[in-house]
């Protein structure tokens, strides 16, 4: 049961010491209003704040925790690794094991490099693609987020979209002049970019999860593959979110399209800071120490994070049927919301892919960032506040994807729908 939140002033205190009180902007609840609960602990599908309130967690650390909070296997692997030492800055066996497990899933990816975050993965992948092709221009898509590195912080969705800052001060125009912007699911806009620049690389979320959830259309992604082949450009699929989430092999299971480089993050670290990029041998061998493109990391591939990732990836490979179960639950949730919305004359549309769901208070189902921006974000804020008060933790922004985890059961989903039908008059 939700208890009245006692004002403890911890958010005020946090703001005295940490910029905005948070270490990543969306956590501050700016776009939905109100104060973020401070989390004490998690348990399966639930989290508990420091005031003892319990929430059903549809964020799951923004994706990583596909087995929910405190998954015993992951916890044990982490504890065992910690006992042996947290970091050596030297090669360890567990890195090799995780590399093998990941690459085994993707016939078109031959070599991998582990880093510490999704941002690092995409930043390094772009450098590698530029180094490999010798071309500076890259294409990215409006509403796709690839972390906060300079050349990718142009019309990013998610946190950046929430704050209405298409690109950030501090990023020199000289850096972003090589970033050409195309429209998601619109191949004509891609052709224009190719004609206007010397494009060495295209980066895209094949399943966009940072403008809520907008899947790439199969035909569009196929044409994107062809146009990259035609111009000799490297195609990077950013699957930091969709990898091991949309499906075991992310977009590859869904579209069968082979990118030249794929970036990973989130689930691959099982809740620990891990990112990775994997690609074709001839491209990856341009990377140091084999090739001249520099990339490094003191804590990259550290055994604690690798052990967590290895446990999760192995468990997913052993239980591939969970994706169907997660998808069924996500669909049930979205169908329930959709029906309730309809009964109350609220425009509502949604997407579900595997364990990921995204919904829009919007007359139509958006296919690109412009259409996403036609959604009613004020209504989303009211939805968020009311659900939070009732013990349901949804993303504090209309631009985020929601996540189902394995410990979430039918009853949890039913309770969420019932609660939505109770608060719907308030929104
Ligand atoms: C989260 C995310 C990133 C950035 O990952 P961080 O670990 O937050 O740096 C990059 N790309 C996509 C698609 C993401 O969802």
PDB file of N, CA and C in Angstrom, residues 106-156:
ATOM      1  N   UNK A 106      25.581 -14.171 -32.992  1.00  0.00           N
ATOM      2  CA  UNK A 106      25.535 -13.336 -34.196  1.00  0.00           C
ATOM      3  C   UNK A 106      26.563 -13.807 -35.226  1.00  0.00           C
ATOM      4  N   UNK A 107      26.103 -14.503 -36.262  1.00  0.00           N
ATOM      5  CA  UNK A 107      27.051 -15.033 -37.258  1.00  0.00           C
ATOM      6  C   UNK A 107      27.844 -13.934 -37.970  1.00  0.00           C
ATOM      7  N   UNK A 108      27.306 -12.729 -38.020  1.00  0.00           N
ATOM      8  CA  UNK A 108      27.953 -11.661 -38.791  1.00  0.00           C
ATOM      9  C   UNK A 108      28.889 -10.796 -37.939  1.00  0.00           C
ATOM     10  N   UNK A 109      28.982 -11.091 -36.640  1.00  0.00           N
ATOM     11  CA  UNK A 109      29.872 -10.305 -35.782  1.00  0.00           C
ATOM     12  C   UNK A 109      31.012 -11.209 -35.323  1.00  0.00           C
ATOM     13  N   UNK A 110      32.252 -10.810 -35.627  1.00  0.00           N
ATOM     14  CA  UNK A 110      33.390 -11.697 -35.382  1.00  0.00           C
ATOM     15  C   UNK A 110      34.225 -11.326 -34.164  1.00  0.00           C
ATOM     16  N   UNK A 111      34.280 -10.048 -33.866  1.00  0.00           N
ATOM     17  CA  UNK A 111      35.119  -9.602 -32.748  1.00  0.00           C
ATOM     18  C   UNK A 111      34.382  -8.555 -31.930  1.00  0.00           C
ATOM     19  N   UNK A 112      34.738  -8.489 -30.652  1.00  0.00           N
ATOM     20  CA  UNK A 112      34.032  -7.580 -29.742  1.00  0.00           C
ATOM     21  C   UNK A 112      35.050  -6.817 -28.890  1.00  0.00           C
ATOM     22  N   UNK A 113      34.651  -5.650 -28.401  1.00  0.00           N
ATOM     23  CA  UNK A 113      35.444  -4.927 -27.396  1.00  0.00           C
ATOM     24  C   UNK A 113      34.481  -4.460 -26.315  1.00  0.00           C
ATOM     25  N   UNK A 114      34.833  -4.705 -25.059  1.00  0.00           N
ATOM     26  CA  UNK A 114      33.987  -4.261 -23.947  1.00  0.00           C
ATOM     27  C   UNK A 114      34.432  -2.903 -23.426  1.00  0.00           C
ATOM     28  N   UNK A 115      33.435  -2.084 -23.074  1.00  0.00           N
ATOM     29  CA  UNK A 115      33.678  -0.771 -22.478  1.00  0.00           C
ATOM     30  C   UNK A 115      32.779  -0.636 -21.241  1.00  0.00           C
ATOM     31  N   UNK A 116      32.612   0.580 -20.725  1.00  0.00           N
ATOM     32  CA  UNK A 116      31.891   0.733 -19.455  1.00  0.00           C
ATOM     33  C   UNK A 116      30.479   1.309 -19.552  1.00  0.00           C
ATOM     34  N   UNK A 117      30.083   1.751 -20.734  1.00  0.00           N
ATOM     35  CA  UNK A 117      28.733   2.314 -20.878  1.00  0.00           C
ATOM     36  C   UNK A 117      28.328   2.290 -22.346  1.00  0.00           C
ATOM     37  N   UNK A 118      27.039   2.519 -22.557  1.00  0.00           N
ATOM     38  CA  UNK A 118      26.536   2.606 -23.918  1.00  0.00           C
ATOM     39  C   UNK A 118      27.132   3.805 -24.657  1.00  0.00           C
ATOM     40  N   UNK A 119      27.300   4.898 -23.940  1.00  0.00           N
ATOM     41  CA  UNK A 119      27.903   6.100 -24.531  1.00  0.00           C
ATOM     42  C   UNK A 119      29.280   5.796 -25.114  1.00  0.00           C
ATOM     43  N   UNK A 120      30.078   5.113 -24.312  1.00  0.00           N
ATOM     44  CA  UNK A 120      31.420   4.739 -24.773  1.00  0.00           C
ATOM     45  C   UNK A 120      31.368   3.813 -25.981  1.00  0.00           C
ATOM     46  N   UNK A 121      30.406   2.899 -25.965  1.00  0.00           N
ATOM     47  CA  UNK A 121      30.300   1.927 -27.059  1.00  0.00           C
ATOM     48  C   UNK A 121      30.025   2.633 -28.384  1.00  0.00           C
ATOM     49  N   UNK A 122      29.032   3.542 -28.393  1.00  0.00           N
ATOM     50  CA  UNK A 122      28.678   4.198 -29.653  1.00  0.00           C
ATOM     51  C   UNK A 122      29.764   5.190 -30.076  1.00  0.00           C
ATOM     52  N   UNK A 123      30.320   5.896 -29.110  1.00  0.00           N
ATOM     53  CA  UNK A 123      31.389   6.861 -29.408  1.00  0.00           C
ATOM     54  C   UNK A 123      32.574   6.150 -30.061  1.00  0.00           C
ATOM     55  N   UNK A 124      32.947   5.010 -29.502  1.00  0.00           N
ATOM     56  CA  UNK A 124      34.092   4.267 -30.027  1.00  0.00           C
ATOM     57  C   UNK A 124      33.764   3.639 -31.375  1.00  0.00           C
ATOM     58  N   UNK A 125      32.520   3.171 -31.518  1.00  0.00           N
ATOM     59  CA  UNK A 125      32.104   2.560 -32.784  1.00  0.00           C
ATOM     60  C   UNK A 125      32.163   3.587 -33.914  1.00  0.00           C
ATOM     61  N   UNK A 126      31.750   4.828 -33.607  1.00  0.00           N
ATOM     62  CA  UNK A 126      31.798   5.900 -34.616  1.00  0.00           C
ATOM     63  C   UNK A 126      33.250   6.197 -35.003  1.00  0.00           C
ATOM     64  N   UNK A 127      34.112   6.282 -34.012  1.00  0.00           N
ATOM     65  CA  UNK A 127      35.525   6.549 -34.313  1.00  0.00           C
ATOM     66  C   UNK A 127      36.099   5.449 -35.203  1.00  0.00           C
ATOM     67  N   UNK A 128      35.762   4.221 -34.841  1.00  0.00           N
ATOM     68  CA  UNK A 128      36.258   3.081 -35.613  1.00  0.00           C
ATOM     69  C   UNK A 128      35.737   3.135 -37.052  1.00  0.00           C
ATOM     70  N   UNK A 129      34.458   3.441 -37.210  1.00  0.00           N
ATOM     71  CA  UNK A 129      33.868   3.498 -38.551  1.00  0.00           C
ATOM     72  C   UNK A 129      34.529   4.599 -39.379  1.00  0.00           C
ATOM     73  N   UNK A 130      34.794   5.729 -38.731  1.00  0.00           N
ATOM     74  CA  UNK A 130      35.467   6.826 -39.441  1.00  0.00           C
ATOM     75  C   UNK A 130      36.896   6.432 -39.801  1.00  0.00           C
ATOM     76  N   UNK A 131      37.558   5.785 -38.865  1.00  0.00           N
ATOM     77  CA  UNK A 131      38.930   5.354 -39.121  1.00  0.00           C
ATOM     78  C   UNK A 131      38.990   4.326 -40.236  1.00  0.00           C
ATOM     79  N   UNK A 132      38.002   3.454 -40.254  1.00  0.00           N
ATOM     80  CA  UNK A 132      37.974   2.379 -41.251  1.00  0.00           C
ATOM     81  C   UNK A 132      37.702   2.908 -42.650  1.00  0.00           C
ATOM     82  N   UNK A 133      36.744   3.845 -42.752  1.00  0.00           N
ATOM     83  CA  UNK A 133      36.359   4.350 -44.079  1.00  0.00           C
ATOM     84  C   UNK A 133      37.182   5.560 -44.505  1.00  0.00           C
ATOM     85  N   UNK A 134      37.792   6.224 -43.540  1.00  0.00           N
ATOM     86  CA  UNK A 134      38.522   7.454 -43.854  1.00  0.00           C
ATOM     87  C   UNK A 134      37.589   8.616 -44.181  1.00  0.00           C
ATOM     88  N   UNK A 135      36.301   8.469 -43.834  1.00  0.00           N
ATOM     89  CA  UNK A 135      35.331   9.550 -44.103  1.00  0.00           C
ATOM     90  C   UNK A 135      34.801  10.094 -42.780  1.00  0.00           C
ATOM     91  N   UNK A 136      34.629  11.417 -42.716  1.00  0.00           N
ATOM     92  CA  UNK A 136      34.246  12.051 -41.456  1.00  0.00           C
ATOM     93  C   UNK A 136      32.740  12.148 -41.221  1.00  0.00           C
ATOM     94  N   UNK A 137      31.954  12.264 -42.272  1.00  0.00           N
ATOM     95  CA  UNK A 137      30.524  12.510 -42.077  1.00  0.00           C
ATOM     96  C   UNK A 137      29.783  11.259 -41.611  1.00  0.00           C
ATOM     97  N   UNK A 138      28.849  11.495 -40.688  1.00  0.00           N
ATOM     98  CA  UNK A 138      28.012  10.386 -40.232  1.00  0.00           C
ATOM     99  C   UNK A 138      26.536  10.802 -40.348  1.00  0.00           C
ATOM    100  N   UNK A 139      25.677   9.820 -40.445  1.00  0.00           N
ATOM    101  CA  UNK A 139      24.238  10.101 -40.444  1.00  0.00           C
ATOM    102  C   UNK A 139      23.638   9.542 -39.163  1.00  0.00           C
ATOM    103  N   UNK A 140      22.874  10.380 -38.482  1.00  0.00           N
ATOM    104  CA  UNK A 140      22.068   9.874 -37.366  1.00  0.00           C
ATOM    105  C   UNK A 140      20.621  10.306 -37.588  1.00  0.00           C
ATOM    106  N   UNK A 141      19.729   9.761 -36.796  1.00  0.00           N
ATOM    107  CA  UNK A 141      18.299  10.004 -37.003  1.00  0.00           C
ATOM    108  C   UNK A 141      17.693  10.825 -35.876  1.00  0.00           C
ATOM    109  N   UNK A 142      16.786  11.710 -36.260  1.00  0.00           N
ATOM    110  CA  UNK A 142      16.061  12.521 -35.275  1.00  0.00           C
ATOM    111  C   UNK A 142      15.351  11.604 -34.288  1.00  0.00           C
ATOM    112  N   UNK A 143      15.545  11.879 -33.015  1.00  0.00           N
ATOM    113  CA  UNK A 143      14.856  11.108 -31.978  1.00  0.00           C
ATOM    114  C   UNK A 143      15.624   9.883 -31.508  1.00  0.00           C
ATOM    115  N   UNK A 144      16.697   9.517 -32.224  1.00  0.00           N
ATOM    116  CA  UNK A 144      17.520   8.400 -31.748  1.00  0.00           C
ATOM    117  C   UNK A 144      18.568   8.938 -30.778  1.00  0.00           C
ATOM    118  N   UNK A 145      18.755   8.218 -29.697  1.00  0.00           N
ATOM    119  CA  UNK A 145      19.744   8.613 -28.692  1.00  0.00           C
ATOM    120  C   UNK A 145      20.867   7.596 -28.679  1.00  0.00           C
ATOM    121  N   UNK A 146      22.083   8.103 -28.687  1.00  0.00           N
ATOM    122  CA  UNK A 146      23.225   7.189 -28.684  1.00  0.00           C
ATOM    123  C   UNK A 146      24.209   7.545 -27.587  1.00  0.00           C
ATOM    124  N   UNK A 147      23.708   8.089 -26.483  1.00  0.00           N
ATOM    125  CA  UNK A 147      24.605   8.511 -25.418  1.00  0.00           C
ATOM    126  C   UNK A 147      24.986   9.964 -25.617  1.00  0.00           C
ATOM    127  N   UNK A 148      25.880  10.466 -24.754  1.00  0.00           N
ATOM    128  CA  UNK A 148      26.081  11.911 -24.729  1.00  0.00           C
ATOM    129  C   UNK A 148      27.412  12.382 -25.302  1.00  0.00           C
ATOM    130  N   UNK A 149      28.015  11.590 -26.187  1.00  0.00           N
ATOM    131  CA  UNK A 149      29.265  12.070 -26.789  1.00  0.00           C
ATOM    132  C   UNK A 149      28.967  13.180 -27.806  1.00  0.00           C
ATOM    133  N   UNK A 150      29.962  14.038 -28.028  1.00  0.00           N
ATOM    134  CA  UNK A 150      29.757  15.270 -28.798  1.00  0.00           C
ATOM    135  C   UNK A 150      29.054  15.087 -30.139  1.00  0.00           C
ATOM    136  N   UNK A 151      29.620  14.230 -30.991  1.00  0.00           N
ATOM    137  CA  UNK A 151      29.097  14.201 -32.359  1.00  0.00           C
ATOM    138  C   UNK A 151      27.734  13.528 -32.438  1.00  0.00           C
ATOM    139  N   UNK A 152      27.309  12.890 -31.349  1.00  0.00           N
ATOM    140  CA  UNK A 152      26.010  12.203 -31.385  1.00  0.00           C
ATOM    141  C   UNK A 152      24.920  12.961 -30.646  1.00  0.00           C
ATOM    142  N   UNK A 153      25.298  14.079 -30.044  1.00  0.00           N
ATOM    143  CA  UNK A 153      24.316  14.827 -29.252  1.00  0.00           C
ATOM    144  C   UNK A 153      23.598  15.864 -30.122  1.00  0.00           C
ATOM    145  N   UNK A 154      23.002  15.357 -31.173  1.00  0.00           N
ATOM    146  CA  UNK A 154      22.266  16.207 -32.097  1.00  0.00           C
ATOM    147  C   UNK A 154      20.887  15.596 -32.262  1.00  0.00           C
ATOM    148  N   UNK A 155      19.867  16.398 -31.951  1.00  0.00           N
ATOM    149  CA  UNK A 155      18.489  15.886 -31.983  1.00  0.00           C
ATOM    150  C   UNK A 155      18.387  14.478 -31.410  1.00  0.00           C
ATOM    151  N   UNK A 156      18.868  14.333 -30.193  1.00  0.00           N
ATOM    152  CA  UNK A 156      18.712  13.062 -29.503  1.00  0.00           C
ATOM    153  C   UNK A 156      17.351  13.054 -28.832  1.00  0.00           C
TER     154      UNK A 156
END
